[in-house]
Amino acid sequence: SNPLDAGQRRATNVTLPADLVAEAKRLNINVSQACEAGLRASVAELYRTQWLAENREAMTAYNERIERAGLTLSAYRPF
């Protein structure tokens, strides 16, 4: 199950600067939705960073192979 999928909701307390909340309300920004969007973005970025770190060696090896031997099917490319 993907933790980024919308599922059951859970109430939580978040402490934010009062002036930021006031400005968000003045601009009709839904604070809950904005917090959720920011949290989703943070979680997704962390997953991305972790994936890149875990796969860096394989990507480097692949890129080195492509530099040495070229693309496997490059002879069939029309350009």
mmCIF file of C-alpha atoms in Angstrom:
data_model
loop_
_atom_site.group_PDB
_atom_site.id
_atom_site.type_symbol
_atom_site.label_atom_id
_atom_site.label_comp_id
_atom_site.label_asym_id
_atom_site.label_seq_id
_atom_site.Cartn_x
_atom_site.Cartn_y
_atom_site.Cartn_z
ATOM 1 C CA SER A 1 0.000 0.000 0.000
ATOM 2 C CA ASN A 2 1.337 3.410 -0.955
ATOM 3 C CA PRO A 3 1.473 5.730 2.067
ATOM 4 C CA LEU A 4 0.894 8.687 -0.264
ATOM 5 C CA ASP A 5 -2.542 7.397 -1.291
ATOM 6 C CA ALA A 6 -5.464 9.152 0.341
ATOM 7 C CA GLY A 7 -7.093 6.826 2.821
ATOM 8 C CA GLN A 8 -8.475 7.066 6.304
ATOM 9 C CA ARG A 9 -8.156 10.506 7.829
ATOM 10 C CA ARG A 10 -6.655 11.175 11.230
ATOM 11 C CA ALA A 11 -7.068 14.351 13.229
ATOM 12 C CA THR A 12 -3.804 15.857 14.385
ATOM 13 C CA ASN A 13 -2.555 19.059 15.954
ATOM 14 C CA VAL A 14 -0.107 21.236 14.055
ATOM 15 C CA THR A 15 1.514 24.323 15.501
ATOM 16 C CA LEU A 16 1.981 27.088 12.957
ATOM 17 C CA PRO A 17 2.946 30.751 13.190
ATOM 18 C CA ALA A 18 -0.187 32.791 14.001
ATOM 19 C CA ASP A 19 0.540 35.418 11.337
ATOM 20 C CA LEU A 20 0.874 32.709 8.667
ATOM 21 C CA VAL A 21 -2.448 31.138 9.639
ATOM 22 C CA ALA A 22 -4.134 34.561 9.651
ATOM 23 C CA GLU A 23 -2.754 35.342 6.186
ATOM 24 C CA ALA A 24 -3.849 31.950 4.877
ATOM 25 C CA LYS A 25 -7.371 32.518 6.181
ATOM 26 C CA ARG A 26 -7.412 36.019 4.671
ATOM 27 C CA LEU A 27 -6.494 34.451 1.322
ATOM 28 C CA ASN A 28 -9.117 31.693 1.740
ATOM 29 C CA ILE A 29 -6.464 28.968 1.839
ATOM 30 C CA ASN A 30 -7.637 25.733 3.406
ATOM 31 C CA VAL A 31 -4.926 25.221 6.034
ATOM 32 C CA SER A 32 -5.584 21.481 6.362
ATOM 33 C CA GLN A 33 -5.276 20.942 2.619
ATOM 34 C CA ALA A 34 -2.160 23.122 2.432
ATOM 35 C CA CYS A 35 -0.533 21.207 5.293
ATOM 36 C CA GLU A 36 -1.442 17.900 3.671
ATOM 37 C CA ALA A 37 -0.007 19.004 0.329
ATOM 38 C CA GLY A 38 3.216 20.120 1.976
ATOM 39 C CA LEU A 39 3.519 16.909 3.978
ATOM 40 C CA ARG A 40 2.864 14.797 0.870
ATOM 41 C CA ALA A 41 5.565 16.735 -0.995
ATOM 42 C CA SER A 42 8.036 16.239 1.872
ATOM 43 C CA VAL A 43 7.340 12.501 2.087
ATOM 44 C CA ALA A 44 7.614 12.089 -1.706
ATOM 45 C CA GLU A 45 10.919 14.000 -1.770
ATOM 46 C CA LEU A 46 12.336 11.824 1.005
ATOM 47 C CA TYR A 47 11.305 8.653 -0.856
ATOM 48 C CA ARG A 48 12.950 10.077 -4.009
ATOM 49 C CA THR A 49 16.156 10.930 -2.152
ATOM 50 C CA GLN A 50 16.297 7.486 -0.541
ATOM 51 C CA TRP A 51 15.638 5.721 -3.859
ATOM 52 C CA LEU A 52 18.388 7.697 -5.591
ATOM 53 C CA ALA A 53 20.853 6.884 -2.797
ATOM 54 C CA GLU A 54 19.945 3.181 -2.854
ATOM 55 C CA ASN A 55 20.251 2.978 -6.647
ATOM 56 C CA ARG A 56 23.146 5.374 -7.275
ATOM 57 C CA GLU A 57 25.681 2.571 -7.776
ATOM 58 C CA ALA A 58 23.504 0.767 -10.328
ATOM 59 C CA MET A 59 22.769 3.990 -12.233
ATOM 60 C CA THR A 60 26.464 4.873 -12.322
ATOM 61 C CA ALA A 61 27.362 1.397 -13.605
ATOM 62 C CA TYR A 62 24.651 1.599 -16.285
ATOM 63 C CA ASN A 63 25.765 5.047 -17.430
ATOM 64 C CA GLU A 64 29.389 3.893 -17.601
ATOM 65 C CA ARG A 65 28.361 0.891 -19.696
ATOM 66 C CA ILE A 66 26.422 3.144 -22.083
ATOM 67 C CA GLU A 67 29.437 5.444 -22.407
ATOM 68 C CA ARG A 68 31.715 2.466 -23.131
ATOM 69 C CA ALA A 69 29.521 0.363 -25.402
ATOM 70 C CA GLY A 70 26.776 2.731 -26.546
ATOM 71 C CA LEU A 71 23.079 2.024 -26.567
ATOM 72 C CA THR A 72 22.174 -1.609 -27.188
ATOM 73 C CA LEU A 73 19.849 -0.917 -30.127
ATOM 74 C CA SER A 74 21.519 2.255 -31.446
ATOM 75 C CA ALA A 75 22.083 0.656 -34.846
ATOM 76 C CA TYR A 76 18.304 0.623 -35.337
ATOM 77 C CA ARG A 77 17.720 4.283 -34.458
ATOM 78 C CA PRO A 78 16.567 6.296 -37.485
ATOM 79 C CA PHE A 79 18.260 9.498 -36.209
#
